[in-house]
mmCIF file of C-alpha atoms (C1' of nucleotides) in Angstrom:
data_model
loop_
_atom_site.group_PDB
_atom_site.id
_atom_site.type_symbol
_atom_site.label_atom_id
_atom_site.label_comp_id
_atom_site.label_asym_id
_atom_site.label_seq_id
_atom_site.Cartn_x
_atom_site.Cartn_y
_atom_site.Cartn_z
ATOM 1 C CA MET A 1 -48.105 30.722 58.585
ATOM 2 C CA LYS A 2 -46.965 28.072 56.533
ATOM 3 C CA LYS A 3 -48.630 28.170 52.158
ATOM 4 C CA THR A 4 -51.693 26.464 52.561
ATOM 5 C CA VAL A 5 -53.256 25.206 49.170
ATOM 6 C CA SER A 6 -55.378 27.416 48.351
ATOM 7 C CA ASP A 7 -52.283 29.998 48.599
ATOM 8 C CA LEU A 8 -50.454 27.479 46.297
ATOM 9 C CA LYS A 9 -53.619 28.091 43.624
ATOM 10 C CA ILE A 10 -53.794 31.586 44.403
ATOM 11 C CA MET A 11 -50.266 32.338 42.986
ATOM 12 C CA GLU A 12 -50.881 30.019 40.142
ATOM 13 C CA THR A 13 -53.864 32.004 39.202
ATOM 14 C CA LEU A 14 -51.351 35.697 39.081
ATOM 15 C CA ARG A 15 -49.139 33.544 37.034
ATOM 16 C CA LEU A 16 -51.933 32.798 34.645
ATOM 17 C CA ALA A 17 -52.981 36.236 34.373
ATOM 18 C CA GLY A 18 -49.850 37.564 33.671
ATOM 19 C CA ILE A 19 -49.698 39.960 36.705
ATOM 20 C CA ALA A 20 -46.783 40.381 39.649
ATOM 21 C CA ARG A 21 -47.721 38.522 43.104
ATOM 22 C CA THR A 22 -47.218 41.444 45.216
ATOM 23 C CA PRO A 23 -48.828 40.949 49.006
ATOM 24 C CA GLN A 24 -51.337 42.903 48.008
ATOM 25 C CA ARG A 25 -52.408 40.755 45.339
ATOM 26 C CA MET A 26 -52.365 37.739 47.105
ATOM 27 C CA ALA A 27 -54.045 38.977 50.263
ATOM 28 C CA VAL A 28 -57.257 40.249 47.824
ATOM 29 C CA LEU A 29 -57.441 37.569 45.695
ATOM 30 C CA LYS A 30 -57.417 35.413 48.671
ATOM 31 C CA ILE A 31 -60.336 36.506 50.107
ATOM 32 C CA LEU A 32 -62.140 36.595 46.856
ATOM 33 C CA GLN A 33 -61.084 32.958 46.424
ATOM 34 C CA ASP A 34 -61.857 31.256 49.813
ATOM 35 C CA SER A 35 -65.553 33.507 50.149
ATOM 36 C CA ASN A 36 -68.598 31.394 48.787
ATOM 37 C CA GLN A 37 -70.119 34.865 48.036
ATOM 38 C CA PRO A 38 -69.441 37.396 46.088
ATOM 39 C CA LEU A 39 -67.850 40.828 47.820
ATOM 40 C CA SER A 40 -68.425 44.239 47.627
ATOM 41 C CA ILE A 41 -65.326 46.669 47.260
ATOM 42 C CA GLY A 42 -66.443 47.679 50.621
ATOM 43 C CA LEU A 43 -66.536 44.092 52.423
ATOM 44 C CA ILE A 44 -63.350 42.883 51.191
ATOM 45 C CA ARG A 45 -61.927 46.205 52.430
ATOM 46 C CA GLU A 46 -63.177 45.349 56.072
ATOM 47 C CA LYS A 47 -61.885 41.527 55.948
ATOM 48 C CA LEU A 48 -58.227 43.149 54.692
ATOM 49 C CA GLU A 49 -58.403 45.094 57.755
ATOM 50 C CA THR A 50 -58.606 42.558 60.392
ATOM 51 C CA GLN A 51 -54.637 41.496 58.779
ATOM 52 C CA THR A 52 -52.887 43.785 56.688
ATOM 53 C CA ASN A 53 -53.513 47.282 56.345
ATOM 54 C CA ILE A 54 -53.591 48.195 52.598
ATOM 55 C CA ASN A 55 -54.450 51.275 50.957
ATOM 56 C CA LYS A 56 -57.970 52.023 49.472
ATOM 57 C CA VAL A 57 -56.790 52.768 46.452
ATOM 58 C CA THR A 58 -54.842 49.729 46.145
ATOM 59 C CA VAL A 59 -57.417 47.580 46.744
ATOM 60 C CA TYR A 60 -59.295 49.706 43.915
ATOM 61 C CA ARG A 61 -56.822 49.346 41.752
ATOM 62 C CA ILE A 62 -56.047 45.430 42.615
ATOM 63 C CA VAL A 63 -59.777 44.953 42.198
ATOM 64 C CA SER A 64 -59.812 46.686 38.650
ATOM 65 C CA LEU A 65 -57.056 44.921 37.421
ATOM 66 C CA PHE A 66 -58.450 41.455 38.573
ATOM 67 C CA LYS A 67 -61.131 42.468 36.283
ATOM 68 C CA GLN A 68 -59.364 43.244 33.195
ATOM 69 C CA LYS A 69 -57.601 40.325 33.542
ATOM 70 C CA GLY A 70 -60.633 37.963 33.893
ATOM 71 C CA ILE A 71 -59.586 36.669 36.904
ATOM 72 C CA ILE A 72 -63.299 37.810 38.458
ATOM 73 C CA ARG A 73 -66.023 39.375 37.379
ATOM 74 C CA ASP A 74 -68.712 41.587 38.750
ATOM 75 C CA VAL A 75 -72.264 41.147 39.574
ATOM 76 C CA SER A 76 -74.221 44.214 40.334
ATOM 77 C CA ALA A 77 -76.841 43.825 43.346
ATOM 78 C CA SER A 78 -80.319 46.184 43.523
ATOM 79 C CA GLY A 79 -79.306 49.415 44.540
ATOM 80 C CA GLY A 80 -76.755 49.997 42.415
ATOM 81 C CA SER A 81 -73.845 48.404 44.562
ATOM 82 C CA VAL A 82 -71.340 46.401 42.795
ATOM 83 C CA TYR A 83 -69.982 43.113 44.283
ATOM 84 C CA PHE A 84 -67.046 40.786 42.966
ATOM 85 C CA GLU A 85 -66.279 36.761 42.347
ATOM 86 C CA MET A 86 -64.059 34.496 41.247
ATOM 87 C CA ALA A 87 -64.421 33.725 37.308
ATOM 88 C CA THR A 88 -62.935 30.066 36.838
ATOM 89 C CA SER A 89 -64.222 27.498 35.387
ATOM 90 C CA GLU A 90 -65.803 25.646 38.265
ATOM 91 C CA HIS A 91 -67.318 28.981 38.886
ATOM 92 C CA PRO A 92 -69.290 29.993 35.606
ATOM 93 C CA VAL A 93 -71.809 33.044 34.999
ATOM 94 C CA HIS A 94 -74.695 31.747 37.046
ATOM 95 C CA PRO A 95 -77.899 33.339 38.766
ATOM 96 C CA HIS A 96 -77.841 35.484 42.180
ATOM 97 C CA PHE A 97 -79.881 35.582 44.594
ATOM 98 C CA SER A 98 -80.585 38.907 47.143
ATOM 99 C CA CYS A 99 -82.332 39.557 50.414
ATOM 100 C CA ASN A 100 -84.390 42.127 50.522
ATOM 101 C CA GLN A 101 -84.265 42.485 54.368
ATOM 102 C CA CYS A 102 -80.424 41.593 55.380
ATOM 103 C CA GLY A 103 -78.451 42.350 51.861
ATOM 104 C CA MET A 104 -77.110 38.990 51.817
ATOM 105 C CA LEU A 105 -75.961 38.145 48.300
ATOM 106 C CA SER A 106 -75.665 34.023 47.204
ATOM 107 C CA CYS A 107 -75.061 32.396 44.331
ATOM 108 C CA LEU A 108 -77.646 30.417 42.467
ATOM 109 C CA THR A 109 -77.214 27.124 40.596
ATOM 110 C CA PRO A 110 -75.925 27.897 36.820
ATOM 111 C CA LEU A 111 -78.447 28.022 33.953
ATOM 112 C CA THR A 112 -78.485 25.360 31.214
ATOM 113 C CA PHE A 113 -76.615 26.694 28.249
ATOM 114 C CA SER A 114 -80.036 26.857 26.476
ATOM 115 C CA HIS A 115 -82.101 27.831 28.729
ATOM 116 C CA ALA A 116 -79.872 31.127 28.990
ATOM 117 C CA LEU A 117 -80.266 31.176 24.842
ATOM 118 C CA GLN A 118 -83.717 31.046 25.539
ATOM 119 C CA LEU A 119 -83.533 34.437 27.461
ATOM 120 C CA ALA A 120 -81.148 36.107 25.179
ATOM 121 C CA GLY A 121 -84.263 35.720 22.205
ATOM 122 C CA SER A 122 -82.662 35.522 18.767
ATOM 123 C CA ARG A 123 -82.556 38.765 17.401
ATOM 124 C CA ASP A 124 -79.844 39.916 15.197
ATOM 125 C CA ASP A 125 -79.984 43.292 16.211
ATOM 126 C CA TYR A 126 -77.327 43.241 19.042
ATOM 127 C CA ARG A 127 -74.853 41.051 20.152
ATOM 128 C CA VAL A 128 -75.219 39.386 23.449
ATOM 129 C CA ASP A 129 -72.295 38.901 25.790
ATOM 130 C CA HIS A 130 -73.279 38.172 28.844
ATOM 131 C CA ILE A 131 -76.468 37.173 30.780
ATOM 132 C CA GLU A 132 -77.089 38.666 34.853
ATOM 133 C CA ILE A 133 -79.832 37.125 36.007
ATOM 134 C CA HIS A 134 -80.447 38.961 39.843
ATOM 135 C CA ILE A 135 -83.635 37.154 41.490
ATOM 136 C CA SER A 136 -84.720 39.073 45.124
ATOM 137 C CA GLY A 137 -86.732 38.501 48.263
ATOM 138 C CA LEU A 138 -86.347 37.143 51.592
ATOM 139 C CA CYS A 139 -83.441 34.783 52.460
ATOM 140 C CA ASN A 140 -84.414 31.661 54.687
ATOM 141 C CA GLY A 141 -82.729 33.650 58.248
ATOM 142 C CA CYS A 142 -85.046 36.554 57.626
ATOM 143 C CA LEU A 143 -88.277 34.935 56.434
ATOM 144 C CA HIS A 144 -88.596 33.168 59.830
ATOM 145 C CA ALA A 145 -86.436 35.420 62.039
ATOM 146 C CA THR A 146 -89.128 38.320 60.886
ATOM 147 C CA ARG A 147 -92.730 36.561 60.308
ATOM 148 C CA LEU A 148 -94.249 38.697 62.757
ATOM 149 C CA GLN A 149 -91.959 41.857 63.143
ATOM 150 C CA ASN A 150 -92.220 42.840 59.439
ATOM 151 C CA PRO A 151 -95.354 42.638 56.765
ATOM 152 C CA PRO A 152 -94.672 41.438 53.697
ATOM 153 C CA LEU A 153 -92.894 43.263 51.450
ATOM 154 C CA LYS A 154 -95.046 46.102 49.317
ATOM 155 C CA ASP A 155 -92.222 48.065 47.846
ATOM 156 C CA ARG A 156 -91.763 44.944 44.542
ATOM 157 C CA SER A 157 -89.410 47.701 42.472
ATOM 158 C CA MET B 21 -98.971 75.229 26.297
ATOM 159 C CA LYS B 22 -102.143 73.039 26.416
ATOM 160 C CA LYS B 23 -102.683 69.751 28.284
ATOM 161 C CA THR B 24 -101.861 66.531 26.077
ATOM 162 C CA VAL B 25 -103.086 63.466 26.958
ATOM 163 C CA SER B 26 -99.798 62.389 28.369
ATOM 164 C CA ASP B 27 -100.647 65.773 30.820
ATOM 165 C CA LEU B 28 -104.031 63.926 31.653
ATOM 166 C CA LYS B 29 -102.285 60.288 32.192
ATOM 167 C CA ILE B 30 -99.548 61.983 34.920
ATOM 168 C CA MET B 31 -101.970 63.691 36.628
ATOM 169 C CA GLU B 32 -104.193 60.527 36.771
ATOM 170 C CA THR B 33 -101.389 58.351 38.018
ATOM 171 C CA LEU B 34 -100.201 60.544 40.831
ATOM 172 C CA ARG B 35 -104.025 61.133 42.156
ATOM 173 C CA LEU B 36 -104.453 57.324 41.772
ATOM 174 C CA ALA B 37 -101.039 57.098 43.962
ATOM 175 C CA GLY B 38 -102.392 59.224 46.573
ATOM 176 C CA ILE B 39 -100.085 62.174 46.589
ATOM 177 C CA ALA B 40 -100.146 65.688 45.503
ATOM 178 C CA ARG B 41 -99.651 67.443 41.925
ATOM 179 C CA THR B 42 -97.003 69.547 42.378
ATOM 180 C CA PRO B 43 -95.687 70.730 38.968
ATOM 181 C CA GLN B 44 -92.263 69.580 39.970
ATOM 182 C CA ARG B 45 -93.604 65.781 40.258
ATOM 183 C CA MET B 46 -95.686 66.580 37.120
ATOM 184 C CA ALA B 47 -92.309 67.322 35.314
ATOM 185 C CA VAL B 48 -90.580 64.331 36.831
ATOM 186 C CA LEU B 49 -92.765 62.172 35.935
ATOM 187 C CA LYS B 50 -93.861 63.422 32.039
ATOM 188 C CA ILE B 51 -89.859 62.771 31.420
ATOM 189 C CA LEU B 52 -90.467 59.023 32.820
ATOM 190 C CA GLN B 53 -93.615 58.362 31.283
ATOM 191 C CA ASP B 54 -92.730 60.389 27.651
ATOM 192 C CA SER B 55 -88.738 58.196 27.574
ATOM 193 C CA ASN B 56 -88.750 54.952 25.938
ATOM 194 C CA GLN B 57 -85.825 53.546 27.839
ATOM 195 C CA PRO B 58 -85.157 53.353 31.821
ATOM 196 C CA LEU B 59 -83.425 56.973 32.924
ATOM 197 C CA SER B 60 -81.181 57.600 35.595
ATOM 198 C CA ILE B 61 -81.330 60.514 37.955
ATOM 199 C CA GLY B 62 -78.232 62.274 35.998
ATOM 200 C CA LEU B 63 -80.641 61.658 32.670
ATOM 201 C CA ILE B 64 -83.489 62.824 34.371
ATOM 202 C CA ARG B 65 -81.987 66.121 35.734
ATOM 203 C CA GLU B 66 -80.558 66.754 32.376
ATOM 204 C CA LYS B 67 -83.529 66.431 30.745
ATOM 205 C CA LEU B 68 -85.065 68.705 33.546
ATOM 206 C CA GLU B 69 -82.765 71.174 33.106
ATOM 207 C CA THR B 70 -83.483 72.009 29.195
ATOM 208 C CA GLN B 71 -87.266 73.548 30.773
ATOM 209 C CA THR B 72 -87.329 73.591 34.300
ATOM 210 C CA ASN B 73 -84.874 74.205 37.070
ATOM 211 C CA ILE B 74 -85.709 72.089 39.863
ATOM 212 C CA ASN B 75 -83.272 71.628 42.585
ATOM 213 C CA LYS B 76 -80.842 68.154 43.223
ATOM 214 C CA VAL B 77 -82.787 67.316 46.422
ATOM 215 C CA THR B 78 -86.084 67.744 45.117
ATOM 216 C CA VAL B 79 -85.697 65.245 41.965
ATOM 217 C CA TYR B 80 -84.244 62.788 44.525
ATOM 218 C CA ARG B 81 -86.616 62.748 46.876
ATOM 219 C CA ILE B 82 -89.560 62.672 44.312
ATOM 220 C CA VAL B 83 -87.904 59.881 42.509
ATOM 221 C CA SER B 84 -87.580 57.838 45.569
ATOM 222 C CA LEU B 85 -91.187 58.758 46.646
ATOM 223 C CA PHE B 86 -92.714 57.432 42.950
ATOM 224 C CA LYS B 87 -90.826 54.029 44.070
ATOM 225 C CA GLN B 88 -92.099 54.071 47.268
ATOM 226 C CA LYS B 89 -95.525 54.318 46.136
ATOM 227 C CA GLY B 90 -94.853 51.802 42.846
ATOM 228 C CA ILE B 91 -94.949 54.100 40.320
ATOM 229 C CA ILE B 92 -91.719 53.257 38.952
ATOM 230 C CA ARG B 93 -89.421 51.051 39.725
ATOM 231 C CA ASP B 94 -85.561 50.653 39.890
ATOM 232 C CA VAL B 95 -82.966 48.502 37.077
ATOM 233 C CA SER B 96 -79.183 48.449 38.056
ATOM 234 C CA ALA B 97 -77.300 48.190 35.074
ATOM 235 C CA SER B 98 -73.784 46.847 34.870
ATOM 236 C CA GLY B 99 -71.144 49.134 36.828
ATOM 237 C CA GLY B 100 -73.991 49.598 39.651
ATOM 238 C CA SER B 101 -75.681 52.624 38.134
ATOM 239 C CA VAL B 102 -79.203 52.527 38.587
ATOM 240 C CA TYR B 103 -81.965 53.448 36.248
ATOM 241 C CA PHE B 104 -86.251 53.797 36.467
ATOM 242 C CA GLU B 105 -88.459 52.898 34.241
ATOM 243 C CA MET B 106 -92.420 53.594 34.850
ATOM 244 C CA ALA B 107 -94.064 50.331 36.486
ATOM 245 C CA THR B 108 -97.220 50.334 34.523
ATOM 246 C CA SER B 109 -99.146 47.142 33.750
ATOM 247 C CA GLU B 110 -98.418 48.221 29.983
ATOM 248 C CA HIS B 111 -95.409 48.210 31.085
ATOM 249 C CA PRO B 112 -94.378 44.711 33.179
ATOM 250 C CA VAL B 113 -91.491 43.657 34.734
ATOM 251 C CA HIS B 114 -89.166 42.761 31.808
ATOM 252 C CA PRO B 115 -84.968 42.252 30.906
ATOM 253 C CA HIS B 116 -83.242 44.736 29.753
ATOM 254 C CA PHE B 117 -80.573 45.194 27.272
ATOM 255 C CA SER B 118 -77.471 47.360 28.179
ATOM 256 C CA CYS B 119 -74.708 47.998 25.427
ATOM 257 C CA ASN B 120 -71.039 47.582 26.427
ATOM 258 C CA GLN B 121 -70.007 50.365 24.269
ATOM 259 C CA CYS B 122 -72.447 53.345 24.127
ATOM 260 C CA GLY B 123 -74.029 52.180 27.565
ATOM 261 C CA MET B 124 -77.762 52.566 26.059
ATOM 262 C CA LEU B 125 -79.917 51.110 28.321
ATOM 263 C CA SER B 126 -83.329 49.283 26.259
ATOM 264 C CA CYS B 127 -85.938 47.032 27.057
ATOM 265 C CA LEU B 128 -86.504 44.037 25.913
ATOM 266 C CA THR B 129 -89.836 42.033 25.820
ATOM 267 C CA PRO B 130 -91.581 40.319 29.179
ATOM 268 C CA LEU B 131 -90.883 37.119 30.063
ATOM 269 C CA THR B 132 -93.327 34.671 30.458
ATOM 270 C CA PHE B 133 -94.736 33.649 33.851
ATOM 271 C CA SER B 134 -93.571 30.011 33.438
ATOM 272 C CA HIS B 135 -90.381 31.253 31.791
ATOM 273 C CA ALA B 136 -89.883 33.465 34.950
ATOM 274 C CA LEU B 137 -91.542 30.594 37.628
ATOM 275 C CA GLN B 138 -88.032 27.662 35.878
ATOM 276 C CA LEU B 139 -85.627 30.648 36.409
ATOM 277 C CA ALA B 140 -86.736 31.329 40.173
ATOM 278 C CA GLY B 141 -86.471 27.303 40.869
ATOM 279 C CA SER B 142 -88.609 25.566 43.228
ATOM 280 C CA ARG B 143 -86.614 25.694 46.121
ATOM 281 C CA ASP B 144 -88.486 26.759 49.231
ATOM 282 C CA ASP B 145 -85.736 28.437 51.302
ATOM 283 C CA TYR B 146 -86.236 31.851 49.989
ATOM 284 C CA ARG B 147 -88.906 34.094 49.116
ATOM 285 C CA VAL B 148 -88.994 35.781 45.395
ATOM 286 C CA ASP B 149 -90.083 38.945 45.243
ATOM 287 C CA HIS B 150 -88.425 39.838 41.742
ATOM 288 C CA ILE B 151 -86.133 38.812 38.950
ATOM 289 C CA GLU B 152 -84.314 40.845 37.528
ATOM 290 C CA ILE B 153 -82.482 39.899 33.891
ATOM 291 C CA HIS B 154 -80.397 41.855 32.459
ATOM 292 C CA ILE B 155 -78.214 41.394 29.033
ATOM 293 C CA SER B 156 -75.200 43.055 28.082
ATOM 294 C CA GLY B 157 -73.398 43.234 24.904
ATOM 295 C CA LEU B 158 -73.305 45.157 21.622
ATOM 296 C CA CYS B 159 -76.027 47.276 20.348
ATOM 297 C CA ASN B 160 -77.499 47.164 16.680
ATOM 298 C CA GLY B 161 -75.985 50.899 16.199
ATOM 299 C CA CYS B 162 -72.393 49.573 17.748
ATOM 300 C CA LEU B 163 -72.285 46.499 15.682
ATOM 301 C CA HIS B 164 -71.851 48.024 12.601
ATOM 302 C CA ALA B 165 -70.351 51.750 13.651
ATOM 303 C CA THR B 166 -67.560 49.590 15.327
ATOM 304 C CA ARG B 167 -66.735 46.951 13.348
ATOM 305 C CA LEU B 168 -63.202 47.479 11.972
ATOM 306 C CA GLN B 169 -61.839 49.466 14.836
ATOM 307 C CA ASN B 170 -63.090 47.493 17.874
ATOM 308 C CA PRO B 171 -62.114 43.949 18.437
ATOM 309 C CA PRO B 172 -65.131 41.526 20.016
ATOM 310 C CA LEU B 173 -65.012 42.476 23.760
ATOM 311 C CA LYS B 174 -62.728 39.878 25.429
ATOM 312 C CA ASP B 175 -63.880 41.451 29.088
ATOM 313 C CA ARG B 176 -67.101 39.465 29.431
ATOM 314 C CA SER B 177 -67.395 39.918 33.287
ATOM 315 C "C1'" DA C 22 -110.140 86.519 53.071
ATOM 316 C "C1'" DT C 23 -107.574 84.956 56.817
ATOM 317 C "C1'" DC C 24 -104.960 82.124 59.969
ATOM 318 C "C1'" DA C 25 -102.626 78.446 61.295
ATOM 319 C "C1'" DC C 26 -101.542 73.799 59.868
ATOM 320 C "C1'" DT C 27 -99.164 70.561 56.987
ATOM 321 C "C1'" DA C 28 -96.580 69.514 53.042
ATOM 322 C "C1'" DT C 29 -93.751 70.680 49.823
ATOM 323 C "C1'" DT C 30 -89.147 72.869 47.952
ATOM 324 C "C1'" DG C 31 -84.545 74.995 47.803
ATOM 325 C "C1'" DC C 32 -79.948 75.827 50.407
ATOM 326 C "C1'" DA C 33 -76.069 74.817 52.005
ATOM 327 C "C1'" DA C 34 -73.320 71.971 54.317
ATOM 328 C "C1'" DC C 35 -72.064 67.663 55.087
ATOM 329 C "C1'" DT C 36 -71.269 61.957 53.844
ATOM 330 C "C1'" DT C 37 -69.427 58.425 51.204
ATOM 331 C "C1'" DG C 38 -67.288 55.538 47.716
ATOM 332 C "C1'" DG C 39 -64.183 56.345 44.319
ATOM 333 C "C1'" DT C 40 -60.509 58.617 41.536
ATOM 334 C "C1'" DT C 41 -56.124 61.414 39.999
ATOM 335 C "C1'" DG C 42 -51.058 63.356 40.698
ATOM 336 C "C1'" DC C 43 -47.556 62.113 42.304
ATOM 337 C "C1'" DA C 44 -43.748 60.872 45.485
ATOM 338 C "C1'" DA C 45 -42.096 56.554 48.162
ATOM 339 C "C1'" DT C 46 -41.162 52.152 47.964
ATOM 340 C "C1'" DT C 47 -40.117 47.586 45.691
ATOM 341 C "C1'" DT C 48 -39.247 44.676 41.971
ATOM 342 C "C1'" DT C 49 -36.619 43.557 37.869
ATOM 343 C "C1'" DG C 50 -32.585 42.941 35.143
ATOM 344 C "C1'" DA C 51 -28.259 44.584 33.054
ATOM 345 C "C1'" DT D 17 -24.749 47.793 42.169
ATOM 346 C "C1'" DC D 18 -27.039 50.884 39.637
ATOM 347 C "C1'" DA D 19 -31.178 52.264 36.170
ATOM 348 C "C1'" DA D 20 -35.401 51.628 34.801
ATOM 349 C "C1'" DA D 21 -40.140 49.937 35.516
ATOM 350 C "C1'" DA D 22 -43.584 48.545 38.277
ATOM 351 C "C1'" DT D 23 -46.526 48.795 42.474
ATOM 352 C "C1'" DT D 24 -47.937 51.054 46.709
ATOM 353 C "C1'" DG D 25 -49.015 54.886 49.884
ATOM 354 C "C1'" DC D 26 -50.472 59.494 50.549
ATOM 355 C "C1'" DA D 27 -53.361 63.231 50.812
ATOM 356 C "C1'" DA D 28 -56.539 66.027 47.832
ATOM 357 C "C1'" DC D 29 -60.282 66.235 44.606
ATOM 358 C "C1'" DC D 30 -64.636 64.626 42.590
ATOM 359 C "C1'" DA D 31 -69.163 63.497 42.250
ATOM 360 C "C1'" DA D 32 -73.210 61.232 43.518
ATOM 361 C "C1'" DG D 33 -76.409 61.113 47.319
ATOM 362 C "C1'" DT D 34 -77.974 62.868 52.119
ATOM 363 C "C1'" DT D 35 -79.548 65.658 55.768
ATOM 364 C "C1'" DG D 36 -80.870 69.462 58.893
ATOM 365 C "C1'" DC D 37 -83.547 73.859 58.373
ATOM 366 C "C1'" DA D 38 -85.295 77.813 56.769
ATOM 367 C "C1'" DA D 39 -88.498 79.172 53.063
ATOM 368 C "C1'" DT D 40 -92.708 78.676 50.345
ATOM 369 C "C1'" DA D 41 -96.933 76.966 48.733
ATOM 370 C "C1'" DG D 42 -101.206 74.411 49.810
ATOM 371 C "C1'" DT D 43 -104.988 73.408 52.483
ATOM 372 C "C1'" DG D 44 -109.276 73.802 55.313
ATOM 373 C "C1'" DA D 45 -111.345 75.567 58.872
ATOM 374 C "C1'" DT D 46 -112.880 80.050 60.638
#
DNA sequence: ATCACTATTGCAACTTGGTTGCAATTTTGA
DNA sequence: TCAAAATTGCAACCAAGTTGCAATAGTGAT
């Protein structure tokens, strides 16, 4: 297998973060990089298992290292599950949508700065570091696939 | 101990939801009702232990019943922990703030409807059921208490 | 009041996701 | 080439949450 552009990008990312480029880290980063939606650790491990066989503990350690180095950020979905996505400048903080039916989590377009400011309010009794917006409902697929089988969600928590 | 206004409210809430008023359910609901911030199951259990001694499983079952009946709603805090709060009309959906230092989770003022609409966007390829906004940073207490001990957060994931 | 039926609770055992300690391996660099 | 440091893998552990089932409490009819 030859080196792709994506591989080069991965190596550069690790170099910039100042951490060693081990095969395990490359593999995990590649998966995150290539995904167009945030991934849970479980999903990352699933994808890994098809290729390499990296120990569970190692995956947890790599992900938390990436997070600590600011390479990735976490997104908490409803129900308490945590997902991860790249934290590059091309992929700035943005709202997410999750489907209550199939669980799929996807990225929406980023907010404007002024919009985000409005949300955070102008209070001065706390310091805002991060704003996370999570929209949930039914995705396009489930909306059509289950039109007749499922009543509208009553559970709007 | 005599019946307070709060006790009457609790009994009425259970009656309206169409579920039996057992001592355990009353105790859990009272804790949620009296709290001015969302509580995790762990926190609910802590508060319960000081008074009654309700089995872990029972607490889980009561909370999920309340949620299913729409008496409470859940709030997912960063890091994947789930909190619960009353879902009454006096306490509509609203943004939350959580402190990255002490972990305290508090409620902010509700969004206006038009504001929420803007957030959800006007796309028609998914159905929006719920919008959750989570703001994090440093709370007033931690902001002042730790002014000199802690550098500004680098970890803005 | 009694009996039978249903709902609720408690208990123990189990599953799952995540963590810890430590030994084995790899990497680095003198 | 060798020693020190970083990284990985393994096994054991921990805590949160779930399941099956027996015990208990409520409820309603007679």
